[in-house]
mmCIF file of C-alpha atoms and ligand atoms in Angstrom:
data_model
loop_
_atom_site.group_PDB
_atom_site.id
_atom_site.type_symbol
_atom_site.label_atom_id
_atom_site.label_comp_id
_atom_site.label_asym_id
_atom_site.label_seq_id
_atom_site.Cartn_x
_atom_site.Cartn_y
_atom_site.Cartn_z
ATOM 1 C CA MET A 1 67.507 -3.395 -8.107
ATOM 2 C CA SER A 2 67.075 -1.510 -11.329
ATOM 3 C CA SER A 3 64.254 0.728 -12.518
ATOM 4 C CA ILE A 4 63.832 4.134 -14.057
ATOM 5 C CA ARG A 5 65.489 6.720 -11.799
ATOM 6 C CA PHE A 6 63.485 9.861 -11.160
ATOM 7 C CA THR A 7 64.948 13.167 -10.050
ATOM 8 C CA LYS A 8 61.893 15.416 -10.022
ATOM 9 C CA ALA A 9 58.204 15.495 -9.268
ATOM 10 C CA ILE A 10 55.378 17.967 -9.687
ATOM 11 C CA VAL A 11 52.484 18.144 -7.240
ATOM 12 C CA LYS A 12 49.602 20.582 -6.912
ATOM 13 C CA THR A 13 48.376 21.779 -3.506
ATOM 14 C CA PRO A 14 44.799 20.626 -2.869
ATOM 15 C CA GLY A 15 42.258 23.455 -2.674
ATOM 16 C CA HIS A 16 39.281 23.650 -0.259
ATOM 17 C CA SER A 17 37.105 22.599 -3.167
ATOM 18 C CA ILE A 18 38.588 19.100 -2.938
ATOM 19 C CA ILE A 19 35.674 18.246 -0.662
ATOM 20 C CA ASN A 20 33.556 18.368 -3.819
ATOM 21 C CA GLY A 21 35.824 16.124 -5.888
ATOM 22 C CA ILE A 22 34.300 13.448 -8.101
ATOM 23 C CA THR A 23 33.757 10.193 -6.293
ATOM 24 C CA THR A 24 32.291 6.739 -6.667
ATOM 25 C CA SER A 25 33.047 5.827 -3.044
ATOM 26 C CA ASN A 26 30.821 6.094 -0.003
ATOM 27 C CA LEU A 27 33.603 7.048 2.379
ATOM 28 C CA GLY A 28 32.350 10.579 3.067
ATOM 29 C CA LYS A 29 33.905 13.935 2.248
ATOM 30 C CA PRO A 30 37.613 14.639 2.725
ATOM 31 C CA ASP A 31 38.545 16.616 5.837
ATOM 32 C CA TYR A 32 40.485 19.582 4.446
ATOM 33 C CA LYS A 33 42.870 19.913 7.404
ATOM 34 C CA LYS A 34 43.828 16.267 7.084
ATOM 35 C CA VAL A 35 44.076 16.633 3.309
ATOM 36 C CA LEU A 36 46.751 19.293 3.706
ATOM 37 C CA LEU A 37 48.667 17.307 6.310
ATOM 38 C CA GLN A 38 48.592 14.142 4.222
ATOM 39 C CA HIS A 39 49.651 16.066 1.140
ATOM 40 C CA ALA A 40 52.608 17.625 2.998
ATOM 41 C CA LYS A 41 53.695 14.163 4.194
ATOM 42 C CA TYR A 42 53.363 12.807 0.663
ATOM 43 C CA VAL A 43 55.671 15.563 -0.612
ATOM 44 C CA GLU A 44 58.144 14.838 2.173
ATOM 45 C CA THR A 45 58.093 11.152 1.214
ATOM 46 C CA LEU A 46 58.901 11.945 -2.416
ATOM 47 C CA GLU A 47 61.756 14.151 -1.213
ATOM 48 C CA ASN A 48 63.018 11.326 0.986
ATOM 49 C CA CYS A 49 63.116 9.160 -2.136
ATOM 50 C CA GLY A 50 65.522 11.678 -3.671
ATOM 51 C CA LEU A 51 63.156 13.851 -5.706
ATOM 52 C CA GLU A 52 63.158 17.603 -6.062
ATOM 53 C CA VAL A 53 59.467 18.474 -5.802
ATOM 54 C CA THR A 54 57.788 21.451 -7.467
ATOM 55 C CA ILE A 55 54.691 22.360 -5.465
ATOM 56 C CA MET A 56 52.110 24.183 -7.555
ATOM 57 C CA PRO A 57 49.529 26.443 -5.881
ATOM 58 C CA ALA A 58 45.939 25.252 -5.423
ATOM 59 C CA GLU A 59 43.382 25.843 -8.162
ATOM 60 C CA GLU A 60 40.048 26.183 -6.391
ATOM 61 C CA GLU A 61 38.039 26.082 -9.600
ATOM 62 C CA TYR A 62 39.105 22.478 -10.120
ATOM 63 C CA PRO A 63 38.183 20.255 -7.130
ATOM 64 C CA ASP A 64 40.186 17.272 -8.445
ATOM 65 C CA SER A 65 43.239 19.184 -9.582
ATOM 66 C CA THR A 66 45.586 17.816 -6.914
ATOM 67 C CA PHE A 67 45.596 14.598 -8.972
ATOM 68 C CA VAL A 68 48.176 15.991 -11.384
ATOM 69 C CA GLU A 69 49.147 12.620 -12.785
ATOM 70 C CA ASP A 70 46.018 12.683 -14.921
ATOM 71 C CA CYS A 71 47.175 15.841 -16.755
ATOM 72 C CA ALA A 72 50.141 14.397 -18.625
ATOM 73 C CA VAL A 73 52.362 11.495 -19.590
ATOM 74 C CA LEU A 74 56.057 12.160 -19.069
ATOM 75 C CA THR A 75 59.070 10.430 -20.603
ATOM 76 C CA GLU A 76 62.751 11.335 -20.799
ATOM 77 C CA GLN A 77 62.260 12.637 -24.335
ATOM 78 C CA CYS A 78 58.871 14.342 -24.301
ATOM 79 C CA ALA A 79 55.882 15.450 -22.267
ATOM 80 C CA VAL A 80 52.427 14.643 -23.601
ATOM 81 C CA ILE A 81 49.608 16.804 -22.287
ATOM 82 C CA GLY A 82 46.338 14.898 -22.069
ATOM 83 C CA ASN A 83 42.776 15.984 -22.724
ATOM 84 C CA PHE A 84 40.433 15.176 -19.855
ATOM 85 C CA GLY A 85 37.619 12.760 -20.520
ATOM 86 C CA VAL A 86 35.663 14.161 -17.613
ATOM 87 C CA ARG A 87 34.336 17.686 -18.265
ATOM 88 C CA SER A 88 34.833 19.150 -14.787
ATOM 89 C CA ARG A 89 38.582 18.514 -14.994
ATOM 90 C CA ARG A 90 39.137 20.141 -18.386
ATOM 91 C CA GLY A 91 41.554 23.021 -17.969
ATOM 92 C CA GLU A 92 43.537 21.538 -15.077
ATOM 93 C CA GLU A 93 46.279 20.692 -17.514
ATOM 94 C CA THR A 94 46.954 24.333 -18.512
ATOM 95 C CA SER A 95 48.985 25.241 -15.415
ATOM 96 C CA VAL A 96 50.809 21.893 -15.479
ATOM 97 C CA ASP A 97 51.712 22.508 -19.126
ATOM 98 C CA GLU A 98 53.225 25.872 -18.050
ATOM 99 C CA VAL A 99 55.385 24.223 -15.377
ATOM 100 C CA LEU A 100 56.521 21.498 -17.772
ATOM 101 C CA LYS A 101 57.837 24.173 -20.154
ATOM 102 C CA ASP A 102 60.656 24.708 -17.635
ATOM 103 C CA TYR A 103 61.771 21.103 -18.093
ATOM 104 C CA TYR A 104 60.784 20.010 -21.598
ATOM 105 C CA THR A 105 61.429 21.295 -25.087
ATOM 106 C CA ASN A 106 59.242 18.612 -26.642
ATOM 107 C CA ILE A 107 55.680 19.092 -25.412
ATOM 108 C CA VAL A 108 52.928 17.522 -27.485
ATOM 109 C CA ARG A 109 49.173 17.676 -26.861
ATOM 110 C CA ILE A 110 46.387 15.137 -27.309
ATOM 111 C CA GLU A 111 43.803 16.744 -29.578
ATOM 112 C CA GLU A 112 40.031 16.299 -30.009
ATOM 113 C CA PRO A 113 38.336 13.937 -30.595
ATOM 114 C CA GLY A 114 40.989 12.260 -28.482
ATOM 115 C CA ILE A 115 40.668 12.164 -24.720
ATOM 116 C CA LEU A 116 43.406 10.850 -22.473
ATOM 117 C CA GLU A 117 44.009 10.912 -18.711
ATOM 118 C CA GLY A 118 47.445 10.024 -17.353
ATOM 119 C CA GLY A 119 46.025 7.551 -14.836
ATOM 120 C CA ASP A 120 45.131 5.325 -17.773
ATOM 121 C CA VAL A 121 48.750 4.991 -18.870
ATOM 122 C CA LEU A 122 51.097 2.452 -17.291
ATOM 123 C CA ARG A 123 54.761 2.633 -18.154
ATOM 124 C CA VAL A 124 56.856 -0.535 -18.243
ATOM 125 C CA ASN A 125 60.400 0.401 -19.271
ATOM 126 C CA ASP A 126 60.025 1.895 -22.762
ATOM 127 C CA HIS A 127 56.538 0.530 -23.374
ATOM 128 C CA PHE A 128 53.297 2.232 -22.386
ATOM 129 C CA TYR A 129 50.050 0.330 -21.778
ATOM 130 C CA ILE A 130 46.997 2.489 -22.362
ATOM 131 C CA ARG A 131 43.493 1.680 -21.234
ATOM 132 C CA ALA A 132 40.746 3.098 -23.468
ATOM 133 C CA THR A 133 37.278 3.266 -21.924
ATOM 134 C CA ASN A 134 35.480 6.370 -20.655
ATOM 135 C CA ARG A 135 38.292 8.683 -19.450
ATOM 136 C CA THR A 136 40.596 7.824 -22.341
ATOM 137 C CA ASN A 137 39.353 6.858 -25.798
ATOM 138 C CA ILE A 138 40.793 5.007 -28.777
ATOM 139 C CA SER A 139 41.648 8.255 -30.569
ATOM 140 C CA GLY A 140 43.519 9.563 -27.510
ATOM 141 C CA ALA A 141 45.325 6.254 -27.070
ATOM 142 C CA ASN A 142 46.317 6.082 -30.729
ATOM 143 C CA GLN A 143 47.556 9.674 -30.706
ATOM 144 C CA LEU A 144 49.690 8.871 -27.672
ATOM 145 C CA ILE A 145 51.124 5.743 -29.303
ATOM 146 C CA LYS A 146 52.051 7.742 -32.400
ATOM 147 C CA ILE A 147 53.749 10.450 -30.347
ATOM 148 C CA LEU A 148 55.613 7.895 -28.242
ATOM 149 C CA GLU A 149 56.850 6.104 -31.359
ATOM 150 C CA GLU A 150 58.252 9.369 -32.712
ATOM 151 C CA PHE A 151 60.394 9.554 -29.592
ATOM 152 C CA GLY A 152 61.567 5.930 -29.625
ATOM 153 C CA TYR A 153 59.006 4.361 -27.284
ATOM 154 C CA THR A 154 56.145 1.936 -27.932
ATOM 155 C CA GLY A 155 52.567 1.738 -26.750
ATOM 156 C CA SER A 156 49.587 -0.579 -26.876
ATOM 157 C CA ILE A 157 45.950 -0.505 -25.887
ATOM 158 C CA VAL A 158 44.767 -2.845 -23.119
ATOM 159 C CA LEU A 159 41.251 -3.807 -22.272
ATOM 160 C CA VAL A 160 40.466 -3.258 -18.606
ATOM 161 C CA GLU A 161 36.936 -2.161 -17.908
ATOM 162 C CA LYS A 162 35.981 -1.772 -14.314
ATOM 163 C CA THR A 163 38.498 0.423 -12.503
ATOM 164 C CA LEU A 164 38.406 4.228 -12.633
ATOM 165 C CA HIS A 165 41.799 4.407 -14.289
ATOM 166 C CA LEU A 166 44.129 1.646 -15.472
ATOM 167 C CA LYS A 167 46.590 2.369 -12.668
ATOM 168 C CA SER A 168 43.842 2.089 -10.036
ATOM 169 C CA GLY A 169 44.379 -1.666 -10.357
ATOM 170 C CA ILE A 170 47.985 -2.124 -11.404
ATOM 171 C CA SER A 171 51.466 -0.786 -10.679
ATOM 172 C CA TYR A 172 54.809 -1.666 -12.216
ATOM 173 C CA LEU A 173 57.678 -1.986 -9.773
ATOM 174 C CA GLY A 174 60.524 -2.773 -12.185
ATOM 175 C CA GLU A 175 62.362 -6.103 -12.495
ATOM 176 C CA LYS A 176 59.289 -7.572 -14.308
ATOM 177 C CA LYS A 177 57.244 -7.259 -11.112
ATOM 178 C CA MET A 178 53.749 -5.853 -10.891
ATOM 179 C CA ILE A 179 51.225 -5.304 -8.146
ATOM 180 C CA VAL A 180 47.813 -6.228 -9.503
ATOM 181 C CA SER A 181 44.208 -6.429 -8.408
ATOM 182 C CA GLY A 182 40.999 -7.325 -10.250
ATOM 183 C CA GLU A 183 40.911 -7.514 -14.038
ATOM 184 C CA PRO A 184 44.645 -7.000 -14.709
ATOM 185 C CA VAL A 185 45.359 -10.218 -12.777
ATOM 186 C CA SER A 186 44.140 -12.362 -15.675
ATOM 187 C CA ASN A 187 44.582 -9.886 -18.526
ATOM 188 C CA PRO A 188 46.736 -11.579 -21.219
ATOM 189 C CA ALA A 189 48.610 -8.310 -21.837
ATOM 190 C CA PHE A 190 50.289 -8.755 -18.443
ATOM 191 C CA SER A 191 50.830 -12.520 -18.564
ATOM 192 C CA GLY A 192 54.616 -12.274 -18.854
ATOM 193 C CA PHE A 193 55.100 -10.444 -15.541
ATOM 194 C CA ASP A 194 55.715 -11.657 -11.985
ATOM 195 C CA LYS A 195 52.602 -10.568 -10.127
ATOM 196 C CA ILE A 196 52.007 -9.640 -6.542
ATOM 197 C CA VAL A 197 48.261 -10.219 -6.451
ATOM 198 C CA VAL A 198 46.446 -7.999 -4.001
ATOM 199 C CA ASP A 199 43.469 -9.424 -2.099
ATOM 200 C CA ASP A 200 40.111 -7.825 -2.901
ATOM 201 C CA ASP A 201 39.904 -6.206 0.527
ATOM 202 C CA GLU A 202 43.201 -4.419 -0.177
ATOM 203 C CA SER A 203 42.592 -3.583 -3.852
ATOM 204 C CA TYR A 204 43.236 0.109 -3.190
ATOM 205 C CA ALA A 205 46.899 -0.736 -2.510
ATOM 206 C CA ALA A 206 47.361 -1.903 -6.109
ATOM 207 C CA ASN A 207 47.897 1.780 -6.798
ATOM 208 C CA SER A 208 51.414 2.185 -5.454
ATOM 209 C CA ILE A 209 54.555 3.674 -6.990
ATOM 210 C CA ARG A 210 58.159 2.668 -7.352
ATOM 211 C CA VAL A 211 60.289 5.732 -6.717
ATOM 212 C CA ASN A 212 63.995 5.003 -6.996
ATOM 213 C CA ASP A 213 64.964 2.737 -4.063
ATOM 214 C CA TYR A 214 61.493 2.566 -2.527
ATOM 215 C CA VAL A 215 57.930 1.513 -3.196
ATOM 216 C CA ILE A 216 55.471 4.066 -1.850
ATOM 217 C CA ILE A 217 52.230 2.435 -0.777
ATOM 218 C CA PRO A 218 49.082 3.679 0.930
ATOM 219 C CA GLY A 219 49.093 3.127 4.698
ATOM 220 C CA GLY A 220 46.976 0.429 6.309
ATOM 221 C CA PHE A 221 47.327 -2.453 3.846
ATOM 222 C CA GLU A 222 49.433 -4.935 5.783
ATOM 223 C CA LYS A 223 49.062 -7.989 3.524
ATOM 224 C CA THR A 224 50.118 -6.054 0.434
ATOM 225 C CA LYS A 225 52.917 -4.341 2.319
ATOM 226 C CA ASN A 226 54.296 -7.674 3.508
ATOM 227 C CA ALA A 227 54.046 -9.209 0.048
ATOM 228 C CA ILE A 228 55.971 -6.300 -1.509
ATOM 229 C CA MET A 229 58.610 -6.455 1.221
ATOM 230 C CA LYS A 230 58.935 -10.208 0.705
ATOM 231 C CA SER A 231 59.746 -9.488 -2.938
ATOM 232 C CA GLY A 232 62.763 -7.526 -1.727
ATOM 233 C CA TYR A 233 61.554 -3.936 -1.851
ATOM 234 C CA LYS A 234 61.952 -1.177 0.709
ATOM 235 C CA ILE A 235 58.641 0.448 1.557
ATOM 236 C CA LYS A 236 57.485 3.912 2.467
ATOM 237 C CA GLU A 237 53.884 4.162 3.628
ATOM 238 C CA VAL A 238 51.788 7.296 3.239
ATOM 239 C CA ASP A 239 48.391 7.963 4.722
ATOM 240 C CA VAL A 240 46.176 9.027 1.821
ATOM 241 C CA SER A 241 42.816 8.218 3.410
ATOM 242 C CA GLU A 242 41.363 11.650 2.569
ATOM 243 C CA PHE A 243 42.279 11.350 -1.111
ATOM 244 C CA ARG A 244 40.807 7.857 -1.246
ATOM 245 C CA LYS A 245 37.429 9.396 -0.413
ATOM 246 C CA ILE A 246 37.434 10.950 -3.875
ATOM 247 C CA ASP A 247 38.971 7.980 -5.659
ATOM 248 C CA GLY A 248 42.540 9.307 -5.646
ATOM 249 C CA GLY A 249 45.602 7.273 -4.763
ATOM 250 C CA VAL A 250 49.340 7.346 -4.352
ATOM 251 C CA SER A 251 50.213 7.592 -8.045
ATOM 252 C CA CYS A 252 47.655 10.265 -8.963
ATOM 253 C CA LEU A 253 49.123 12.851 -6.599
ATOM 254 C CA SER A 254 52.312 13.470 -8.562
ATOM 255 C CA LEU A 255 54.005 13.517 -11.915
ATOM 256 C CA ARG A 256 57.442 11.954 -11.613
ATOM 257 C CA PHE A 257 60.243 12.362 -14.123
HETATM 258 C C1 CIR B 1 38.545 11.719 -10.625
HETATM 259 O O1 CIR B 1 37.499 11.060 -10.624
HETATM 260 O O2 CIR B 1 39.044 12.134 -11.664
HETATM 261 C C2 CIR B 1 39.215 12.025 -9.313
HETATM 262 N N1 CIR B 1 38.235 12.156 -8.292
HETATM 263 C C3 CIR B 1 40.203 10.953 -8.942
HETATM 264 C C4 CIR B 1 41.325 10.831 -9.915
HETATM 265 C C5 CIR B 1 42.285 9.784 -9.540
HETATM 266 N N2 CIR B 1 43.329 9.687 -10.495
HETATM 267 C C6 CIR B 1 43.900 8.532 -10.877
HETATM 268 O O3 CIR B 1 43.427 7.439 -10.527
HETATM 269 N N3 CIR B 1 44.922 8.624 -11.709
#
């Protein structure tokens, strides 16, 4: 099976302050001991998929900063540093930007009035779908499209309203296959793809990631797991229950490149 091959990932250790992360769920506060264990297992899983993982230290001043994916959009040619739509997360990107300098010569930043969070950007081969609502706006999306075009990629804006981020409800596996839940199921932008449609009671599992030979999915979603396996993929499950309590998922915990 073919898809983009990754060799590296960046993660950021969760701080104690994660218990005060932004949430729309009513699942309670994360248990910090479990958070650290689950994070360590997540890192191990990425390593078992063949990635060399850079583990950044915790940043207590930013409760949500373990969700590094929202800081940037990475391609083979360039890194684009976002600008958080949500105030409490502004500044998280500074340390990530520093780490990316070790790997990228082309680093471009989204500027005001643009806002852009990486979770709103879904890559499908050399095309990037960008959702513009509250965490990412039209200016941010258009800036990203312009930058991507300079480096030989394309981008387009998609209308998806209800989820926190675009990738909360959709993942691209490669081979024209997507895992989808909610609005993306019927969104015309994704009509040309083979879809694994996730039942409403497993919608959280729509946020999964293809990493080289595996699909990493959150633990405990049997129907989705079986459907992905039936499509021919090898699965690695990770328990991310503590991150779910503050609306985080499998993709948000790393930047892969
Ligand atoms: C937030 O609301 O920003 C965090 N509590 C969760 C971010 C999850 N990131 C993502 O879906 N890409």
